[in-house]
Tab-separated table of C-alpha atoms and ligand atoms in Angstrom:
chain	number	residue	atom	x	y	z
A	30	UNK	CA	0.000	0.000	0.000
A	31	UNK	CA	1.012	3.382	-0.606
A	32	UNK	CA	1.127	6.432	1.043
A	33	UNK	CA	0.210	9.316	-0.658
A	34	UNK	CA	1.446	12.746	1.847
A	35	UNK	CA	0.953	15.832	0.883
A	36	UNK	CA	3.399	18.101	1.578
A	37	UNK	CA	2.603	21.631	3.137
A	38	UNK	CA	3.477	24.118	1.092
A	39	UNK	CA	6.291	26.055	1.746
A	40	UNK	CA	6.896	29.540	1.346
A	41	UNK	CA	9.090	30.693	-0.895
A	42	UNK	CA	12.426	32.186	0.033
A	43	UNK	CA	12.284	36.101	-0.485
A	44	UNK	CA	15.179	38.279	-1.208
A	45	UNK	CA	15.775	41.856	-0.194
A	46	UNK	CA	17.346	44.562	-2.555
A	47	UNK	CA	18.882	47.534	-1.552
A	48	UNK	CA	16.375	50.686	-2.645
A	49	UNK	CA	16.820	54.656	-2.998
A	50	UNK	CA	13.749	56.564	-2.585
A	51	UNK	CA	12.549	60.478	-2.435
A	52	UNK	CA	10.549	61.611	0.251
A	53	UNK	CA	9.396	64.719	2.151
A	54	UNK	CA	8.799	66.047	5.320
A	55	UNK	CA	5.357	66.850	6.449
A	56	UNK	CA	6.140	70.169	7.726
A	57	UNK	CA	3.387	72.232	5.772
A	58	UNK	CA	0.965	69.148	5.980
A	59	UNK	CA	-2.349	69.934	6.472
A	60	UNK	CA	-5.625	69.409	4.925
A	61	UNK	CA	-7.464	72.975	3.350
A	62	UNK	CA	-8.520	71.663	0.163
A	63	UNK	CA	-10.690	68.392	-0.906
A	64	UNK	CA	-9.500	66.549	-4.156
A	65	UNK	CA	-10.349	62.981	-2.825
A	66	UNK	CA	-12.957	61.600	-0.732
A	67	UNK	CA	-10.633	61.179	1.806
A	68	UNK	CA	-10.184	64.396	2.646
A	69	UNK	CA	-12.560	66.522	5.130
A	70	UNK	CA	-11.299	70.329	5.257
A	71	UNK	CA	-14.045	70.925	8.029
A	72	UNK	CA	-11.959	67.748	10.200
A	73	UNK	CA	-8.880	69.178	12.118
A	74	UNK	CA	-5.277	67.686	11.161
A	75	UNK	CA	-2.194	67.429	13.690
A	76	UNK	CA	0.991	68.794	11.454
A	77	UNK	CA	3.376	67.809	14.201
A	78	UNK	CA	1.857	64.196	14.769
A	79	UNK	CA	1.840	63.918	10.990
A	80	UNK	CA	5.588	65.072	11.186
A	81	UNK	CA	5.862	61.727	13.844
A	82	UNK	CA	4.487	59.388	11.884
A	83	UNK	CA	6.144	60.374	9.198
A	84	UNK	CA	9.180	60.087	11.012
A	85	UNK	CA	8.571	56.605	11.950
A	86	UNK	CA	8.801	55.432	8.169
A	87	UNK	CA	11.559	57.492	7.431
A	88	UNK	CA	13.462	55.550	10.034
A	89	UNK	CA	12.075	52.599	8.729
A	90	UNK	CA	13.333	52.716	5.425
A	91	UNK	CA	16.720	53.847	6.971
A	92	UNK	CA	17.216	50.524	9.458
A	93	UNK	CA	16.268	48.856	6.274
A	94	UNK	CA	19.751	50.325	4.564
A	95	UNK	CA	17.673	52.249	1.893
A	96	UNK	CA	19.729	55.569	0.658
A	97	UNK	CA	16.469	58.324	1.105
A	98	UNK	CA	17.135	61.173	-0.526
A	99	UNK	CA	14.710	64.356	0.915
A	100	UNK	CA	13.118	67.397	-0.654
A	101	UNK	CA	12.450	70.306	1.260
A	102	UNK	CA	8.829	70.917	1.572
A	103	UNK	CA	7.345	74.035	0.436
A	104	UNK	CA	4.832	76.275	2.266
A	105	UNK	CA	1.613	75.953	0.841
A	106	UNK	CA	1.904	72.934	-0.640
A	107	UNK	CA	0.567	70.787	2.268
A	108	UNK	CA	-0.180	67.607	-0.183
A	109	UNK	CA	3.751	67.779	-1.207
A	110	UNK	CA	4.646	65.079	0.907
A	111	UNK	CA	3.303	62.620	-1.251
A	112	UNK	CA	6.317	62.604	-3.228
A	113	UNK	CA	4.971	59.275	-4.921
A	114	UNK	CA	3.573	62.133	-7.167
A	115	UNK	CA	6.125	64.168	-7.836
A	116	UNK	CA	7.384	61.900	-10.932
A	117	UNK	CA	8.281	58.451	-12.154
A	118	UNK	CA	12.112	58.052	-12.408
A	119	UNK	CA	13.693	54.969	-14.498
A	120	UNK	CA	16.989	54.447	-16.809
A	121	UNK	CA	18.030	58.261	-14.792
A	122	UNK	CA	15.299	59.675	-16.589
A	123	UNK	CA	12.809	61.527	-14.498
A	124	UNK	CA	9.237	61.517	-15.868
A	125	UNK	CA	7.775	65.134	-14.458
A	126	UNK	CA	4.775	65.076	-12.741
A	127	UNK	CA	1.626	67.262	-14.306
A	128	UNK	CA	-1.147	67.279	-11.310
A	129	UNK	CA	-4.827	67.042	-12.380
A	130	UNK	CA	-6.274	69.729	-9.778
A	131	UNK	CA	-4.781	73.529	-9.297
A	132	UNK	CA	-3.840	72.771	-6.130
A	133	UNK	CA	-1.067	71.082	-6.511
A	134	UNK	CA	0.099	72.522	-9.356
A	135	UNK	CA	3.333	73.789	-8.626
A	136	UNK	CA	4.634	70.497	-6.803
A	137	UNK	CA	5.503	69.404	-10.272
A	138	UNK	CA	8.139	72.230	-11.201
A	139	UNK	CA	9.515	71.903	-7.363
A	140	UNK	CA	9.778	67.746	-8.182
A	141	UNK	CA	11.781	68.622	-11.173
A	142	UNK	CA	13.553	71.266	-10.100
A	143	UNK	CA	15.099	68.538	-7.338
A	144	UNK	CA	15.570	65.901	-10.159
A	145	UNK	CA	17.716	68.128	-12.475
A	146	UNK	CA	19.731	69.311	-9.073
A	147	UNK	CA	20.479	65.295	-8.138
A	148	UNK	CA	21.881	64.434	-11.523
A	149	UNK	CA	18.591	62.970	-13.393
A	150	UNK	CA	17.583	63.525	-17.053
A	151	UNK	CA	14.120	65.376	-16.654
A	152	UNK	CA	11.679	64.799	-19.268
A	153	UNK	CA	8.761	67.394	-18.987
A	154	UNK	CA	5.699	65.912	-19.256
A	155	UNK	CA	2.922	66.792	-21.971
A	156	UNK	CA	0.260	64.919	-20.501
A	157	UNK	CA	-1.700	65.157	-16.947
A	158	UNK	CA	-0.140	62.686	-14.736
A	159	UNK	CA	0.453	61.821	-11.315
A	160	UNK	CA	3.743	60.265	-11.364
A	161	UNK	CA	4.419	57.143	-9.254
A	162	UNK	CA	1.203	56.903	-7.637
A	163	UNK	CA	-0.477	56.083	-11.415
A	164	UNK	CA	3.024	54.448	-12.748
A	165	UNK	CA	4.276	51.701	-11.636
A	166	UNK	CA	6.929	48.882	-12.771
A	167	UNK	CA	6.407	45.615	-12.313
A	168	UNK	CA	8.766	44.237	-13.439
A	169	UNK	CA	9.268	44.838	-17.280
A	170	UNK	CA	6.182	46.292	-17.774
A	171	UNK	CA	4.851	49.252	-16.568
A	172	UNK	CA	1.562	49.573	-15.015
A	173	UNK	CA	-0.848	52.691	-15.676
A	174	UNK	CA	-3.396	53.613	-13.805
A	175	UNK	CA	-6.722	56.178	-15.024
A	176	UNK	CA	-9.992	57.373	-14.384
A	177	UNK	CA	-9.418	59.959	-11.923
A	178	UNK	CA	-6.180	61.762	-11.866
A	179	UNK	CA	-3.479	60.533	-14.746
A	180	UNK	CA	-4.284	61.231	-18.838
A	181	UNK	CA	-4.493	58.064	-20.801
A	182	UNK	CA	-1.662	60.070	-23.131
A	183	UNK	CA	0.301	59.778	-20.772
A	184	UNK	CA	0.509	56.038	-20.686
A	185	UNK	CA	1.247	56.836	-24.033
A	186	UNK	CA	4.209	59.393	-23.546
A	187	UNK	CA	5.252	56.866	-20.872
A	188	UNK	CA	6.096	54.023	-23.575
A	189	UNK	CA	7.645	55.976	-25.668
A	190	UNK	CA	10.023	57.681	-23.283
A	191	UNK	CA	11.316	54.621	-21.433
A	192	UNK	CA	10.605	52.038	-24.621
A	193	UNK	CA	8.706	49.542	-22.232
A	194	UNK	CA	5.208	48.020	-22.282
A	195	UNK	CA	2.866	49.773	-20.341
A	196	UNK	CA	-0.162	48.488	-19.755
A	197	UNK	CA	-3.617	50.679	-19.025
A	198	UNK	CA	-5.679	49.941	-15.949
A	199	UNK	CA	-8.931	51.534	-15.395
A	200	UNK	CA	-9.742	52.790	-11.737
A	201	UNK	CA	-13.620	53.009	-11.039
A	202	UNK	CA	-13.606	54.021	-7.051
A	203	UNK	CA	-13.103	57.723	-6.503
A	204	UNK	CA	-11.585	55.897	-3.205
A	205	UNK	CA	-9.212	54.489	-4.909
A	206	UNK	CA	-8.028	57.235	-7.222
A	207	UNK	CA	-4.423	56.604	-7.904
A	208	UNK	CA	-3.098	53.032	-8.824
A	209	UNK	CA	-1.032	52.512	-5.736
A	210	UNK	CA	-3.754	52.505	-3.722
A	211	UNK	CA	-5.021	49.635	-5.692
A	212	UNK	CA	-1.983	48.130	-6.350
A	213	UNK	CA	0.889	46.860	-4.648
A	214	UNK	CA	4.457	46.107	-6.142
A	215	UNK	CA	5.771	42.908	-4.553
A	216	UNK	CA	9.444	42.097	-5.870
A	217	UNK	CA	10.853	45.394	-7.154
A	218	UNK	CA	14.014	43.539	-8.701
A	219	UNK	CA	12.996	40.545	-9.678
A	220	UNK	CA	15.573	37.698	-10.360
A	221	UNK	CA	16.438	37.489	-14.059
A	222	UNK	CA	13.633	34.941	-15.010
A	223	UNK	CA	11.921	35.380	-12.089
A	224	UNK	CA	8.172	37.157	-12.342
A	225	UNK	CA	7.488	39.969	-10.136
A	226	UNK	CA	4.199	39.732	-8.074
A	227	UNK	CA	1.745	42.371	-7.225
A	228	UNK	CA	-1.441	42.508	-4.759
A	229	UNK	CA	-4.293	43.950	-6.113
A	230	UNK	CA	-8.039	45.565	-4.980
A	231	UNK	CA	-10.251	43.733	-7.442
A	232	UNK	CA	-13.429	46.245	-6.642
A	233	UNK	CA	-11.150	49.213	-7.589
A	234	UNK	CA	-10.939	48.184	-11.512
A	235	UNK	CA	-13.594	47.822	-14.533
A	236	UNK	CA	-13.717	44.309	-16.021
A	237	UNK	CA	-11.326	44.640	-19.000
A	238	UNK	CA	-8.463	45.746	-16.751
A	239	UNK	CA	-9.500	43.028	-14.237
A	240	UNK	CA	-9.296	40.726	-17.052
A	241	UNK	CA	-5.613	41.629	-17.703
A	242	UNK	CA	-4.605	41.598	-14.105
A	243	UNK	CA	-6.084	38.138	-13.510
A	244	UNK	CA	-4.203	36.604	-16.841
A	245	UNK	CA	-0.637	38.530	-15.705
A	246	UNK	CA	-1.001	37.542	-12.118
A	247	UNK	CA	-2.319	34.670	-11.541
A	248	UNK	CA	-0.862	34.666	-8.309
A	249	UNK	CA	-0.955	37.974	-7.249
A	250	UNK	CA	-2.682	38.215	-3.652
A	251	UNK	CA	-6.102	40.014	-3.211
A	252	UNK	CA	-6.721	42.037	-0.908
A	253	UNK	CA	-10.107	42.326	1.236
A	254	UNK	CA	-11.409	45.590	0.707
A	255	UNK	CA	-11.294	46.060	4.767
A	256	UNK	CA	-7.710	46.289	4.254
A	257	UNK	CA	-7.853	48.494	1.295
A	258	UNK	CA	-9.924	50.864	2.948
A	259	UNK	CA	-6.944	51.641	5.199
A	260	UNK	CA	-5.076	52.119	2.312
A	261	UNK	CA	-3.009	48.660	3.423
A	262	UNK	CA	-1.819	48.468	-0.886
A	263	UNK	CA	-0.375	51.247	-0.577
A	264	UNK	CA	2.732	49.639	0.747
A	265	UNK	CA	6.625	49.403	-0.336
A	266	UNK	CA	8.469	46.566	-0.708
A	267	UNK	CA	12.287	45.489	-1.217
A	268	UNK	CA	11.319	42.321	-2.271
A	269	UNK	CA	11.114	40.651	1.413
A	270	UNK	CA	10.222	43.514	3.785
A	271	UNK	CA	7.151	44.798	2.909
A	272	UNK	CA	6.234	48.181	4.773
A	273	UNK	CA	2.645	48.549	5.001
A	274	UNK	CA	-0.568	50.140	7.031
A	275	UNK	CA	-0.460	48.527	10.585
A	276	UNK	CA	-4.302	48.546	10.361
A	277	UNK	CA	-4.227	46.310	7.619
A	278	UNK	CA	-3.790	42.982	8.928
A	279	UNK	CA	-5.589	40.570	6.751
A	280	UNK	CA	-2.870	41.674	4.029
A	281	UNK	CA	-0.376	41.155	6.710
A	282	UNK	CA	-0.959	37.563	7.189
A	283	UNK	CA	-0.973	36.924	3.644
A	284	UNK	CA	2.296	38.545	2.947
A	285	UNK	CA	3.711	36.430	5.791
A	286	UNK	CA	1.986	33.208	3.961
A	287	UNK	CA	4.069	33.991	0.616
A	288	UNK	CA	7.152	34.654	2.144
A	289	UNK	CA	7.153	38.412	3.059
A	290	UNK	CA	8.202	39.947	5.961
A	291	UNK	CA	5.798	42.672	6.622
A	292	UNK	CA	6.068	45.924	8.819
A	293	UNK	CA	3.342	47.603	9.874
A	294	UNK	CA	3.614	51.887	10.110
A	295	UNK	CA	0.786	53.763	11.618
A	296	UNK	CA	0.206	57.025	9.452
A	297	UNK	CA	-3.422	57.764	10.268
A	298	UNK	CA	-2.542	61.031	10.291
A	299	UNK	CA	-1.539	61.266	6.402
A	300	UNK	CA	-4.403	59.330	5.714
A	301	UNK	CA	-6.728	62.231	6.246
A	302	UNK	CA	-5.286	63.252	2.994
A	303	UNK	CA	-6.007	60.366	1.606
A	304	UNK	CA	-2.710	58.803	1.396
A	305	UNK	CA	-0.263	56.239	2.949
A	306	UNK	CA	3.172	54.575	2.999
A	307	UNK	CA	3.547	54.913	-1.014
A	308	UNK	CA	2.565	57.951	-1.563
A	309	UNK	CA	5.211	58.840	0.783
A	310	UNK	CA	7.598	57.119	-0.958
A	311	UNK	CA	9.083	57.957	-4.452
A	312	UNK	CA	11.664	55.519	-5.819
A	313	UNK	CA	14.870	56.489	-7.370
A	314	UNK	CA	16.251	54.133	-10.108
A	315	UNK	CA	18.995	55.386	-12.026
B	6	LIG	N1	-4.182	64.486	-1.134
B	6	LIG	C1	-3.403	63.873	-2.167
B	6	LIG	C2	-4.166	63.916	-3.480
B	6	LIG	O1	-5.352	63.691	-3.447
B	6	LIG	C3	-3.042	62.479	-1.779
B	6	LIG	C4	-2.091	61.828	-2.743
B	6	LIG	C5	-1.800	60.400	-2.411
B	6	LIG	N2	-0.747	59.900	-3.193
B	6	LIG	C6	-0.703	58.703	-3.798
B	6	LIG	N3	0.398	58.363	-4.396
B	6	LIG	N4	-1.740	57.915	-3.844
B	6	LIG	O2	-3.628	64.174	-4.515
């Protein structure tokens, strides 16, 4: 007779790689304005306790061994330290950023001003877009969110300037307004050979780009809408340590299923502006 066991299945064995990212200080953070649902002018915000929090990432990334590079913030531009906006920067070129509402308009010239300073080739954009938080690589490919903020053109300006495939995703909650809050990059520098993984929102996209997510991932990790809702995608990863919401721990335990090591950061205070551990977090490839 034979015995059939079934093995348990066994994690796979993650590797970390050294990142350089662009953030900035919350020092003018506040919220006066409302361009997302998440944000409530009429609710008070705590600039110094943002300032905390904040500070708690920026650590985070540092006893990582990141490099983080910092922009100073500017007066009046309380939403600047979302730097995940500011621009998508690949191959040293630095895509500028083109903001959708008024309000942040001049965060894009400040965001390229600081590129051209650090060395980077800046390519002025054309087309409305929101930098990293509707760009992202997975990968080869480059992901593209639209809907609410970025232009579909400039998925289009995107290709051509960096000669990859990027792919167009539809966003269809005003919740979820930028792609990395729907979307979470998994293995930044993926082994030659090796696919990179992603964790999606599937609520957040219209069918045809659900379609396409489903086919390229089929193994990607979805995320309950609980965690979601406390912006828990919008995390950063290094390929093993994955910093993420602390509130979100359903997507916790299934990054600790796959192999992740995930580190939970409480930023309820940037979340009032309807933003989280991404948004803070620009990354620097050159
Ligand atoms: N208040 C900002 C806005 O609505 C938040 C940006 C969040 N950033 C992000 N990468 N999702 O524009």
């Amino acid at each position: 007779m034979s015995v059939l066991t079934h093995p348990t299945p066994v994690a796979p064995v993650r590797t970390p790689s050294k990142r350089t990212v662009l953030m900035c200080r919350p020092d003018f953070f506040t919220v006066n304005y409302r361009i997302n649902p998440w944000m409530h002018p009429q609710n008070p915000t705590d600039t110094s306790l943002a300032v905390k929090q904040w500070e708690v990432l920026y650590q985070t990334y540092l006893d990582l061994g990141f490099t983080v590079e910092l922009i100073d913030p500017i007066d009046g531009l309380p939403d600047m330290v979302y730097s995940a906006n500011g621009g998508f920067v690949l191959d040293g070129i630095a895509y500028g950023a083109l903001f959708t509402y008024e309000q942040r308009a001049a965060e894009g010239p400040a965001y390229m001003d600081w590129f051209r300073e650090a060395g980077y080739t800046v390519a002025e954009p054309e087309h409305t877009n929101e930098g990293e938080g509707d760009i992202l690589l997975v990968g080869d490919v480059i992901l593209a969110g639209t809907g609410f903020r970025s232009d579909i053109e400039s998925h289009q300006e995107v290709a051509k300037l960096f000669g990859r495939e990027v792919i167009t995703l539809n966003l269809i909650n005003p919740s979820f307004y930028h792609l990395d809050t729907a979307v979470a990059v998994l293995d930044p520098s993926p082994a030659p050979g090796e696919k990179a993984n992603i964790a999606y929102l599937e609520s957040a996209f219209d069918e045809p780009s659900l379609k396409i997510l489903r086919e390229r991932y089929p193994d990607a990790i979805l995320v309950s809408e609980e965690d979601a809702t406390v912006l828990g995608l919008n995390s950063y990863s290094d390929g093993y340590n994955v910093v993420i919401a602390s509130r979100a721990l359903g997507f916790e335990k299934q990054l600790r299923e796959r192999g992740y090591n995930p580190i939970g950061v409480d930023l309820s205070e940037l979340l009032l502006g309807g933003g989280g551990v991404k948004c803070c977090t620009l990354e620097l490839r050159r």
